Short mmCIF file of N, CA and C in Angstrom, two decimals:
data_model
loop_
_atom_site.label_atom_id
_atom_site.label_comp_id
_atom_site.label_asym_id
_atom_site.label_seq_id
_atom_site.Cartn_x
_atom_site.Cartn_y
_atom_site.Cartn_z
N MET A 1 35.98 48.98 -38.53
CA MET A 1 35.14 47.17 -38.41
C MET A 1 34.38 46.79 -39.25
N ALA A 2 34.82 46.23 -40.47
CA ALA A 2 33.44 45.63 -41.50
C ALA A 2 33.05 45.02 -40.61
N LYS A 3 31.71 45.22 -42.04
CA LYS A 3 30.14 44.42 -41.03
C LYS A 3 30.55 43.32 -41.00
N THR A 4 31.24 42.10 -41.77
CA THR A 4 31.28 41.05 -41.67
C THR A 4 31.74 39.85 -40.90
N ASP A 5 32.71 41.24 -39.92
CA ASP A 5 34.06 40.24 -38.74
C ASP A 5 32.88 40.29 -37.66
N PHE A 6 32.11 40.50 -37.28
CA PHE A 6 31.67 39.84 -35.87
C PHE A 6 31.36 38.14 -36.43
N TRP A 7 30.53 38.23 -37.81
CA TRP A 7 29.54 37.14 -38.40
C TRP A 7 31.23 35.86 -38.26
N LEU A 8 32.11 36.85 -38.98
CA LEU A 8 33.57 35.14 -38.31
C LEU A 8 33.88 35.55 -37.29
N ALA A 9 33.93 35.98 -36.35
CA ALA A 9 34.18 35.55 -35.00
C ALA A 9 33.22 34.56 -34.47
N ARG A 10 34.04 33.62 -33.61
CA ARG A 10 33.43 32.62 -32.39
C ARG A 10 31.86 32.87 -32.93
N GLY A 11 31.58 34.02 -32.03
CA GLY A 11 29.87 34.16 -31.41
C GLY A 11 28.68 34.55 -32.97
N GLY A 12 29.46 35.15 -33.41
CA GLY A 12 28.38 35.16 -34.95
C GLY A 12 28.42 34.05 -35.31
N LEU A 13 29.72 33.00 -35.87
CA LEU A 13 29.83 31.80 -36.06
C LEU A 13 28.42 30.89 -35.38
N LEU A 14 28.77 31.10 -34.33
CA LEU A 14 28.03 29.93 -33.15
C LEU A 14 26.28 30.58 -33.42
N LEU A 15 26.27 31.68 -33.91
CA LEU A 15 24.20 32.41 -33.85
C LEU A 15 24.05 31.63 -35.62
N ILE A 16 25.12 31.82 -36.19
CA ILE A 16 24.57 31.70 -37.58
C ILE A 16 24.57 29.87 -37.84
N ALA A 17 25.13 29.31 -36.77
CA ALA A 17 25.20 27.75 -37.03
C ALA A 17 23.64 27.60 -36.37
N SER A 18 23.55 28.22 -35.53
CA SER A 18 22.25 27.59 -34.60
C SER A 18 21.21 28.26 -35.38
N TRP A 19 21.13 29.55 -36.36
CA TRP A 19 19.86 29.02 -37.14
C TRP A 19 19.57 28.54 -37.95
N ARG A 20 20.83 28.27 -38.66
CA ARG A 20 21.00 27.25 -39.83
C ARG A 20 20.44 25.31 -39.03
N ARG A 21 20.41 25.48 -38.14
CA ARG A 21 20.36 23.97 -38.05
C ARG A 21 18.25 24.28 -36.69
N ASN A 22 18.44 25.92 -36.95
CA ASN A 22 16.72 25.68 -36.45
C ASN A 22 15.87 25.97 -37.71
N GLY A 23 16.79 26.12 -39.21
CA GLY A 23 15.68 25.22 -40.27
C GLY A 23 16.25 26.79 -41.25
N ALA A 24 16.70 27.39 -40.51
CA ALA A 24 17.20 29.18 -41.31
C ALA A 24 17.66 28.73 -42.73
N SER A 25 16.74 29.52 -43.55
CA SER A 25 17.97 28.99 -45.62
C SER A 25 18.97 29.56 -45.20
N VAL A 26 19.89 29.55 -46.24
CA VAL A 26 20.99 30.58 -46.49
C VAL A 26 21.11 32.43 -46.71
N GLY A 27 19.47 31.86 -47.18
CA GLY A 27 19.52 33.38 -47.82
C GLY A 27 18.66 34.28 -46.63
N LYS A 28 18.13 33.82 -45.86
CA LYS A 28 17.46 34.04 -44.54
C LYS A 28 18.51 33.96 -43.74
N ILE A 29 19.49 33.57 -43.68
CA ILE A 29 21.09 34.40 -42.60
C ILE A 29 21.22 35.54 -43.28
N ALA A 30 22.06 35.65 -44.44
CA ALA A 30 22.14 36.67 -44.39
C ALA A 30 21.08 37.96 -44.64
N GLU A 31 19.92 37.64 -44.65
CA GLU A 31 18.83 39.02 -44.72
C GLU A 31 19.09 39.23 -43.41
N LYS A 32 19.56 38.11 -42.59
CA LYS A 32 19.62 38.57 -40.73
C LYS A 32 20.51 39.46 -40.17
N ILE A 33 22.01 38.81 -41.34
CA ILE A 33 23.57 39.48 -40.67
C ILE A 33 23.59 40.76 -41.50
N GLY A 34 22.83 41.24 -42.46
CA GLY A 34 23.19 42.45 -43.44
C GLY A 34 23.91 42.26 -44.70
N ILE A 35 23.87 40.81 -45.25
CA ILE A 35 24.23 41.23 -47.08
C ILE A 35 24.16 39.98 -47.63
N SER A 36 24.46 40.08 -48.60
CA SER A 36 23.05 39.49 -49.92
C SER A 36 23.93 37.52 -49.64
N ALA A 37 23.45 36.62 -49.71
CA ALA A 37 23.14 35.20 -49.97
C ALA A 37 24.22 34.88 -50.58
N LYS A 38 24.44 35.90 -52.09
CA LYS A 38 26.27 36.01 -52.32
C LYS A 38 27.27 36.25 -51.96
N LYS A 39 26.91 37.30 -51.05
CA LYS A 39 28.04 37.26 -50.30
C LYS A 39 28.19 36.30 -49.11
N LEU A 40 27.37 36.21 -48.63
CA LEU A 40 27.68 34.95 -47.92
C LEU A 40 28.10 33.73 -48.30
N GLU A 41 27.31 33.03 -50.00
CA GLU A 41 28.21 31.63 -49.68
C GLU A 41 30.24 31.91 -50.39
N ARG A 42 29.80 33.39 -51.10
CA ARG A 42 31.46 33.77 -51.49
C ARG A 42 32.47 33.35 -49.47
N LEU A 43 31.60 34.17 -49.02
CA LEU A 43 32.70 34.25 -47.66
C LEU A 43 32.66 32.83 -47.26
N GLY A 44 31.37 31.91 -47.32
CA GLY A 44 31.29 30.72 -46.70
C GLY A 44 32.84 29.48 -47.78
N LYS A 45 33.04 29.68 -48.63
CA LYS A 45 33.75 29.46 -49.60
C LYS A 45 35.18 29.84 -49.22
N ASN A 46 35.56 31.05 -48.87
CA ASN A 46 37.01 31.35 -48.43
C ASN A 46 37.41 31.29 -47.04
N ASN A 47 36.18 30.82 -46.15
CA ASN A 47 36.69 30.53 -44.25
C ASN A 47 35.81 29.15 -44.27
N PRO A 48 36.59 28.42 -43.44
CA PRO A 48 36.34 27.10 -43.25
C PRO A 48 35.18 26.82 -42.72
N ARG A 49 35.48 27.76 -41.40
CA ARG A 49 34.58 27.70 -40.15
C ARG A 49 32.99 27.98 -40.51
N LEU A 50 32.92 29.44 -41.38
CA LEU A 50 32.02 29.58 -41.56
C LEU A 50 31.24 28.87 -42.19
N SER A 51 31.81 28.22 -43.66
CA SER A 51 31.53 26.76 -44.41
C SER A 51 30.35 25.71 -43.22
N GLU A 52 31.75 25.58 -42.62
CA GLU A 52 30.93 24.50 -40.93
C GLU A 52 29.29 25.18 -40.63
N ALA A 53 29.19 26.23 -40.12
CA ALA A 53 28.39 27.20 -39.52
C ALA A 53 27.04 26.70 -40.56
N LEU A 54 27.70 26.78 -41.91
CA LEU A 54 26.44 26.87 -42.32
C LEU A 54 25.98 25.54 -43.71
N MET A 55 26.74 24.17 -43.05
CA MET A 55 27.12 23.09 -43.74
C MET A 55 25.71 22.16 -43.09
N TYR A 56 25.09 22.18 -41.96
CA TYR A 56 24.45 21.57 -41.67
C TYR A 56 22.88 22.01 -41.27
N ASP A 57 22.17 21.93 -41.78
CA ASP A 57 20.42 22.54 -41.77
C ASP A 57 19.89 21.06 -40.74
N ARG A 58 18.37 21.75 -40.82
CA ARG A 58 17.71 20.99 -39.23
C ARG A 58 17.75 19.85 -39.54
N GLU A 59 17.03 19.43 -40.72
CA GLU A 59 16.89 17.81 -41.13
C GLU A 59 18.27 17.03 -41.03
N GLN A 60 19.10 17.23 -40.83
CA GLN A 60 20.94 16.69 -41.17
C GLN A 60 21.30 16.49 -40.07
N THR A 61 21.40 18.06 -38.80
CA THR A 61 21.07 18.05 -37.80
C THR A 61 20.61 16.50 -36.43
N ASP A 62 19.24 16.89 -37.04
CA ASP A 62 18.41 16.20 -35.87
C ASP A 62 19.02 14.33 -36.31
N ALA A 63 19.31 14.10 -38.32
CA ALA A 63 19.66 13.20 -38.15
C ALA A 63 20.78 12.65 -37.59
N MET A 64 21.85 12.89 -37.17
CA MET A 64 23.20 13.17 -36.82
C MET A 64 22.88 12.89 -35.48
N VAL A 65 22.12 13.73 -34.38
CA VAL A 65 22.27 13.85 -33.48
C VAL A 65 21.23 12.60 -33.05
N GLU A 66 19.97 11.78 -34.05
CA GLU A 66 20.17 10.30 -33.90
C GLU A 66 20.74 9.39 -34.21
N GLU A 67 21.19 9.45 -34.67
CA GLU A 67 22.97 8.99 -35.09
C GLU A 67 23.21 7.93 -33.95
N ALA A 68 23.76 9.21 -33.07
CA ALA A 68 24.86 10.21 -31.95
C ALA A 68 24.30 8.84 -30.94
N LEU A 69 22.77 9.09 -30.60
CA LEU A 69 21.73 8.59 -29.49
C LEU A 69 21.87 7.03 -29.78
N LEU A 70 21.78 6.97 -30.91
CA LEU A 70 21.22 5.17 -31.38
C LEU A 70 22.83 4.73 -30.88
N LYS A 71 23.71 5.23 -31.45
CA LYS A 71 24.76 4.68 -31.50
C LYS A 71 25.19 4.83 -29.31
N LYS A 72 25.00 5.45 -28.85
CA LYS A 72 25.34 5.44 -27.23
C LYS A 72 24.06 4.63 -26.39
N ALA A 73 23.59 4.29 -26.89
CA ALA A 73 22.19 3.63 -26.21
C ALA A 73 22.79 1.81 -26.48
N LEU A 74 23.27 1.94 -27.94
CA LEU A 74 23.61 0.50 -27.98
C LEU A 74 25.04 0.19 -27.86
N GLY A 75 26.22 0.95 -27.46
CA GLY A 75 27.38 0.64 -27.12
C GLY A 75 28.46 0.63 -28.16
N PHE A 76 29.62 0.81 -28.20
CA PHE A 76 30.28 0.54 -29.44
C PHE A 76 31.92 0.59 -29.07
N PHE A 77 32.46 0.06 -30.66
CA PHE A 77 34.06 -0.08 -29.94
C PHE A 77 34.55 1.60 -30.53
N ALA A 78 35.43 2.14 -30.11
CA ALA A 78 35.90 2.77 -30.29
C ALA A 78 37.81 2.66 -30.01
N SER A 79 38.36 3.39 -32.07
CA SER A 79 39.67 3.07 -30.95
C SER A 79 40.76 4.78 -30.95
N GLU A 80 41.27 4.32 -30.16
CA GLU A 80 42.22 5.59 -29.48
C GLU A 80 43.43 5.25 -29.86
N GLU A 81 44.20 6.30 -30.01
CA GLU A 81 45.34 6.63 -30.40
C GLU A 81 46.55 7.06 -29.31
N LYS A 82 47.41 6.10 -28.13
CA LYS A 82 48.07 6.42 -27.35
C LYS A 82 49.72 6.88 -27.46
N ARG A 83 49.79 7.99 -27.29
CA ARG A 83 51.48 8.19 -27.27
C ARG A 83 52.05 8.56 -25.72
N VAL A 84 53.02 8.10 -26.07
CA VAL A 84 54.09 7.56 -25.01
C VAL A 84 55.33 8.33 -25.39
N LEU A 85 56.08 8.87 -24.56
CA LEU A 85 57.57 9.46 -25.01
C LEU A 85 57.99 8.85 -24.34
N LYS A 86 58.97 7.92 -24.99
CA LYS A 86 60.54 7.51 -24.35
C LYS A 86 61.31 7.85 -23.57
N ALA A 87 61.78 6.82 -23.66
CA ALA A 87 63.59 7.34 -22.35
C ALA A 87 64.24 7.94 -23.20
N ASN A 88 64.30 7.42 -24.38
CA ASN A 88 65.27 8.23 -25.07
C ASN A 88 64.57 9.70 -26.94
N GLY A 89 63.17 10.08 -25.92
CA GLY A 89 63.20 11.16 -26.16
C GLY A 89 61.84 10.94 -27.40
N GLN A 90 62.18 9.85 -28.52
CA GLN A 90 61.28 9.74 -29.50
C GLN A 90 60.00 9.09 -28.95
N GLU A 91 58.19 9.27 -29.27
CA GLU A 91 57.08 9.17 -29.63
C GLU A 91 56.80 7.79 -29.88
N GLU A 92 55.86 6.96 -29.30
CA GLU A 92 55.68 6.24 -29.68
C GLU A 92 54.34 5.67 -29.63
N VAL A 93 53.67 5.49 -30.65
CA VAL A 93 51.76 5.58 -30.88
C VAL A 93 51.55 4.68 -31.40
N THR A 94 50.47 4.05 -30.31
CA THR A 94 49.91 2.44 -30.01
C THR A 94 48.51 3.01 -30.31
N THR A 95 47.56 2.25 -31.17
CA THR A 95 45.95 2.26 -31.13
C THR A 95 45.66 1.85 -30.50
N VAL A 96 44.77 1.84 -29.34
CA VAL A 96 44.17 -0.07 -28.60
C VAL A 96 42.54 0.98 -29.15
N SER A 97 41.22 -0.52 -29.03
CA SER A 97 40.86 -0.29 -29.25
C SER A 97 39.61 -0.39 -28.04
N LYS A 98 38.84 -0.01 -27.65
CA LYS A 98 38.46 0.18 -26.04
C LYS A 98 36.95 0.51 -26.62
N GLU A 99 35.90 -0.28 -25.18
CA GLU A 99 34.65 -0.39 -25.84
C GLU A 99 34.02 0.43 -25.05
N VAL A 100 33.34 0.52 -25.51
CA VAL A 100 32.24 1.99 -24.69
C VAL A 100 30.66 1.14 -24.27
N PRO A 101 30.14 0.99 -23.23
CA PRO A 101 29.46 -0.11 -22.90
C PRO A 101 27.70 0.69 -23.26
N PRO A 102 26.80 -0.29 -23.37
CA PRO A 102 25.33 0.41 -23.90
C PRO A 102 24.82 1.41 -22.76
N ASP A 103 24.39 3.00 -22.85
CA ASP A 103 24.06 3.18 -21.32
C ASP A 103 22.89 3.70 -21.73
N ILE A 104 22.21 3.35 -20.34
CA ILE A 104 20.50 3.15 -20.62
C ILE A 104 20.17 4.90 -20.38
N THR A 105 20.27 5.14 -20.60
CA THR A 105 20.07 6.62 -20.26
C THR A 105 19.43 7.23 -21.55
N ALA A 106 20.42 6.79 -22.25
CA ALA A 106 19.86 6.89 -24.12
C ALA A 106 19.56 6.39 -24.74
N ALA A 107 18.83 5.08 -24.02
CA ALA A 107 18.29 3.55 -24.28
C ALA A 107 16.79 4.33 -24.10
N ALA A 108 16.64 4.73 -23.02
CA ALA A 108 15.47 5.24 -22.37
C ALA A 108 15.15 6.35 -23.15
N VAL A 109 15.76 7.81 -23.33
CA VAL A 109 15.31 8.13 -24.43
C VAL A 109 14.89 8.38 -25.36
N TRP A 110 15.17 7.23 -26.10
CA TRP A 110 14.97 6.69 -27.64
C TRP A 110 14.03 6.28 -27.16
N LEU A 111 13.35 5.19 -26.70
CA LEU A 111 12.29 3.93 -26.34
C LEU A 111 11.50 4.97 -25.88
N LYS A 112 11.53 5.93 -24.82
CA LYS A 112 10.27 6.60 -24.82
C LYS A 112 9.77 8.06 -26.22
N ASN A 113 10.59 8.49 -26.62
CA ASN A 113 10.30 8.73 -27.80
C ASN A 113 9.89 8.08 -28.92
N ARG A 114 10.67 6.78 -29.08
CA ARG A 114 10.26 6.31 -30.41
C ARG A 114 8.97 5.00 -30.58
N CYS A 115 8.95 4.66 -29.35
CA CYS A 115 7.88 4.19 -29.13
C CYS A 115 6.88 4.28 -27.31
N PRO A 116 5.82 5.53 -27.58
CA PRO A 116 5.51 5.76 -26.38
C PRO A 116 4.83 5.42 -25.87
N GLN A 117 3.81 4.32 -27.04
CA GLN A 117 2.92 3.84 -26.51
C GLN A 117 3.13 2.65 -25.38
N LYS A 118 4.78 2.24 -25.18
CA LYS A 118 5.24 1.20 -24.39
C LYS A 118 6.13 1.77 -23.75
N TRP A 119 6.51 2.39 -23.76
CA TRP A 119 7.64 2.79 -22.89
C TRP A 119 7.74 4.13 -21.97
N ARG A 120 6.42 4.77 -22.22
CA ARG A 120 6.34 6.05 -21.45
C ARG A 120 6.05 5.84 -20.25
N ASP A 121 6.66 7.09 -19.02
CA ASP A 121 6.62 7.00 -18.10
C ASP A 121 5.57 6.12 -17.03
N LYS A 122 4.11 7.02 -17.46
CA LYS A 122 3.10 6.57 -16.93
C LYS A 122 2.09 5.94 -18.10
N PRO A 123 1.49 4.79 -17.57
CA PRO A 123 1.17 4.33 -19.40
C PRO A 123 -0.43 4.69 -19.19
N ALA A 124 -0.64 3.74 -20.61
CA ALA A 124 -2.11 5.01 -21.09
C ALA A 124 -2.90 4.36 -20.36
N GLU A 125 -4.56 4.74 -20.05
CA GLU A 125 -5.21 4.13 -19.46
C GLU A 125 -6.06 4.05 -20.53
N ASN A 126 -6.42 2.66 -20.27
CA ASN A 126 -7.44 2.03 -21.20
C ASN A 126 -8.72 3.11 -21.08
N ASP A 127 -9.31 3.27 -22.50
CA ASP A 127 -10.58 3.92 -22.55
C ASP A 127 -11.36 4.05 -21.31
N ASN A 128 -12.02 2.32 -21.46
CA ASN A 128 -13.45 1.82 -20.56
C ASN A 128 -13.16 2.95 -18.80
N GLU A 129 -11.58 2.68 -18.24
CA GLU A 129 -11.12 3.67 -17.34
C GLU A 129 -11.24 5.23 -16.79
N VAL A 130 -10.69 6.07 -18.51
CA VAL A 130 -10.96 7.11 -18.58
C VAL A 130 -12.38 7.68 -18.43
N PHE A 131 -13.19 7.03 -19.20
CA PHE A 131 -15.03 6.88 -18.74
C PHE A 131 -15.26 6.88 -17.35
N ARG A 132 -14.58 5.90 -16.83
CA ARG A 132 -15.33 5.50 -15.86
C ARG A 132 -15.00 6.76 -14.68
N ARG A 133 -13.90 7.20 -14.70
CA ARG A 133 -13.47 8.35 -13.95
C ARG A 133 -13.94 9.22 -14.18
N LEU A 134 -14.43 9.78 -15.24
CA LEU A 134 -14.94 10.86 -15.93
C LEU A 134 -16.43 11.11 -15.42
N GLU A 135 -17.05 9.77 -15.59
CA GLU A 135 -18.73 9.53 -14.79
C GLU A 135 -18.43 9.70 -13.32
N LYS A 136 -17.62 9.56 -12.86
CA LYS A 136 -17.27 9.78 -11.09
C LYS A 136 -17.76 11.72 -11.15
N ILE A 137 -16.57 11.64 -11.89
CA ILE A 137 -16.42 13.53 -11.57
C ILE A 137 -17.32 14.21 -12.04
N MET A 138 -18.26 13.47 -13.33
CA MET A 138 -18.99 14.56 -13.55
C MET A 138 -20.22 14.55 -12.24
N GLY A 139 -20.37 12.93 -11.79
CA GLY A 139 -21.46 12.89 -10.91
C GLY A 139 -20.66 13.70 -9.29
N ASP A 140 -20.02 13.99 -8.95
CA ASP A 140 -19.68 14.79 -7.67
C ASP A 140 -20.02 16.09 -8.47
N ILE A 141 -19.59 16.23 -9.25
CA ILE A 141 -20.04 18.52 -9.37
C ILE A 141 -21.89 18.01 -9.13
N ASP A 142 -22.59 17.46 -10.02
CA ASP A 142 -23.82 17.60 -10.03
C ASP A 142 -24.19 17.41 -8.64
N ALA A 143 -23.38 16.58 -7.76
CA ALA A 143 -23.88 16.19 -6.42
C ALA A 143 -23.53 17.24 -5.79
N GLU A 144 -22.56 18.20 -5.70
CA GLU A 144 -22.08 19.62 -5.52
C GLU A 144 -23.17 20.76 -5.73
N ALA A 145 -23.24 20.85 -7.02
CA ALA A 145 -24.54 21.59 -7.47
C ALA A 145 -25.79 21.36 -6.58
N ASP A 146 -26.28 20.46 -6.16
CA ASP A 146 -27.58 20.10 -5.62
C ASP A 146 -27.73 20.32 -4.10
N ARG A 147 -26.38 20.88 -3.43
CA ARG A 147 -26.73 21.04 -2.24
C ARG A 147 -26.70 22.57 -1.95
#
Protein backbone atom coordinates (compact mmCIF):
# COMPACT_ATOMS: atom_id res chain seq x y z
CA MET A 1 0.00 0.00 0.00
CA ALA A 2 1.40 3.39 -1.01
CA LYS A 3 2.14 5.98 1.67
CA THR A 4 -0.73 8.18 0.46
CA ASP A 5 -3.44 5.51 0.05
CA PHE A 6 -4.90 6.02 3.52
CA TRP A 7 -4.85 9.80 3.14
CA LEU A 8 -6.78 9.66 -0.14
CA ALA A 9 -9.46 7.37 1.36
CA ARG A 10 -12.46 8.68 3.30
CA GLY A 11 -10.93 8.48 6.78
CA GLY A 12 -7.72 10.24 5.81
CA LEU A 13 -9.58 12.94 3.90
CA LEU A 14 -11.78 13.61 6.95
CA LEU A 15 -8.68 14.07 9.11
CA ILE A 16 -7.04 16.37 6.56
CA ALA A 17 -10.19 18.50 6.26
CA SER A 18 -10.49 18.67 10.06
CA TRP A 19 -6.85 19.75 10.48
CA ARG A 20 -7.32 22.40 7.80
CA ARG A 21 -10.51 23.75 9.41
CA ASN A 22 -8.69 23.90 12.74
CA GLY A 23 -6.00 26.13 11.28
CA ALA A 24 -3.25 23.79 10.06
CA SER A 25 -1.40 25.02 6.97
CA VAL A 26 -0.97 22.82 3.91
CA GLY A 27 2.73 22.51 4.84
CA LYS A 28 1.90 21.37 8.38
CA ILE A 29 -0.59 18.80 7.06
CA ALA A 30 2.01 17.47 4.61
CA GLU A 31 4.45 17.12 7.51
CA LYS A 32 1.82 15.25 9.60
CA ILE A 33 1.18 12.72 6.85
CA GLY A 34 4.85 12.31 5.99
CA ILE A 35 5.14 13.87 2.53
CA SER A 36 6.40 17.16 1.15
CA ALA A 37 4.09 20.16 0.76
CA LYS A 38 4.76 20.14 -3.01
CA LYS A 39 3.70 16.49 -3.26
CA LEU A 40 0.52 17.23 -1.28
CA GLU A 41 -0.32 20.14 -3.57
CA ARG A 42 0.34 17.94 -6.63
CA LEU A 43 -1.91 15.22 -5.23
CA GLY A 44 -4.60 17.83 -4.58
CA LYS A 45 -4.52 18.96 -8.20
CA ASN A 46 -5.12 15.38 -9.37
CA ASN A 47 -7.66 14.40 -6.71
CA PRO A 48 -10.83 16.53 -6.38
CA ARG A 49 -11.71 15.06 -2.97
CA LEU A 50 -8.29 15.94 -1.56
CA SER A 51 -8.48 19.36 -3.15
CA GLU A 52 -11.83 19.92 -1.42
CA ALA A 53 -10.43 18.71 1.92
CA LEU A 54 -7.62 21.28 1.66
CA MET A 55 -9.85 24.07 0.38
CA TYR A 56 -11.26 25.76 3.47
CA ASP A 57 -9.13 27.05 6.30
CA ARG A 58 -10.40 27.96 9.77
CA GLU A 59 -11.45 31.51 8.93
CA GLN A 60 -13.30 30.51 5.75
CA THR A 61 -15.10 27.66 7.53
CA ASP A 62 -16.13 29.95 10.38
CA ALA A 63 -17.48 32.47 7.85
CA MET A 64 -19.48 29.78 6.04
CA VAL A 65 -20.98 28.48 9.30
CA GLU A 66 -21.80 32.03 10.40
CA GLU A 67 -23.55 32.68 7.10
CA ALA A 68 -25.51 29.41 7.33
CA LEU A 69 -26.54 30.13 10.93
CA LEU A 70 -27.74 33.61 10.04
CA LYS A 71 -29.66 32.28 7.03
CA LYS A 72 -31.32 29.64 9.24
CA ALA A 73 -32.11 32.25 11.94
CA LEU A 74 -33.78 34.61 9.48
CA GLY A 75 -35.51 32.03 7.28
CA PHE A 76 -35.18 31.78 3.51
CA PHE A 77 -36.72 30.54 0.30
CA ALA A 78 -35.32 27.48 -1.43
CA SER A 79 -35.96 25.94 -4.83
CA GLU A 80 -36.44 22.22 -5.07
CA GLU A 81 -36.74 19.99 -8.12
CA LYS A 82 -39.53 17.43 -8.02
CA ARG A 83 -39.26 14.48 -10.38
CA VAL A 84 -42.38 12.53 -11.25
CA LEU A 85 -42.49 9.43 -13.46
CA LYS A 86 -45.53 9.68 -15.70
CA ALA A 87 -47.63 6.74 -16.88
CA ASN A 88 -46.00 6.86 -20.35
CA GLY A 89 -42.56 6.31 -18.74
CA GLN A 90 -41.34 9.88 -19.18
CA GLU A 91 -40.00 11.84 -16.28
CA GLU A 92 -41.49 15.24 -15.56
CA VAL A 93 -39.33 17.73 -13.64
CA THR A 94 -40.90 20.71 -11.92
CA THR A 95 -39.24 23.35 -9.78
CA VAL A 96 -41.00 24.21 -6.55
CA SER A 97 -40.11 27.17 -4.35
CA LYS A 98 -40.61 26.59 -0.66
CA GLU A 99 -40.17 28.77 2.39
CA VAL A 100 -37.96 27.62 5.24
CA PRO A 101 -39.24 29.59 8.24
CA PRO A 102 -36.93 31.35 10.70
CA ASP A 103 -35.47 29.03 13.32
CA ILE A 104 -35.79 30.31 16.90
CA THR A 105 -32.90 28.19 18.18
CA ALA A 106 -30.55 29.51 15.49
CA ALA A 107 -31.65 33.07 16.30
CA ALA A 108 -31.00 32.48 20.02
CA VAL A 109 -27.52 31.09 19.34
CA TRP A 110 -26.73 34.07 17.11
CA LEU A 111 -27.99 36.66 19.62
CA LYS A 112 -26.37 35.04 22.67
CA ASN A 113 -23.01 34.97 20.93
CA ARG A 114 -23.17 38.30 19.09
CA CYS A 115 -24.90 40.39 21.78
CA PRO A 116 -24.14 38.61 25.09
CA GLN A 117 -24.74 41.67 27.32
CA LYS A 118 -28.31 41.86 26.11
CA TRP A 119 -29.21 38.24 25.30
CA ARG A 120 -27.37 35.88 27.66
CA ASP A 121 -29.47 33.55 29.80
CA LYS A 122 -28.46 35.20 33.06
CA PRO A 123 -28.38 39.01 32.85
CA ALA A 124 -25.27 40.67 34.24
CA GLU A 125 -25.60 42.13 37.71
CA ASN A 126 -24.63 45.75 38.07
CA ASP A 127 -21.42 46.55 39.95
CA ASN A 128 -23.21 47.84 43.06
CA GLU A 129 -25.07 44.56 43.48
CA VAL A 130 -21.85 42.58 43.08
CA PHE A 131 -20.06 44.72 45.70
CA ARG A 132 -23.02 44.45 48.11
CA ARG A 133 -23.02 40.65 47.83
CA LEU A 134 -19.23 40.53 48.23
CA GLU A 135 -19.38 42.67 51.39
CA LYS A 136 -22.02 40.34 52.86
CA ILE A 137 -19.88 37.29 52.12
CA MET A 138 -16.81 38.94 53.67
CA GLY A 139 -18.88 39.90 56.75
CA ASP A 140 -20.08 36.31 57.11
CA ILE A 141 -16.47 35.10 56.90
CA ASP A 142 -15.36 37.59 59.57
CA ALA A 143 -18.26 36.59 61.87
CA GLU A 144 -17.38 32.91 61.44
CA ALA A 145 -13.72 33.63 62.23
CA ASP A 146 -14.67 35.49 65.45
CA ARG A 147 -16.56 32.49 66.84
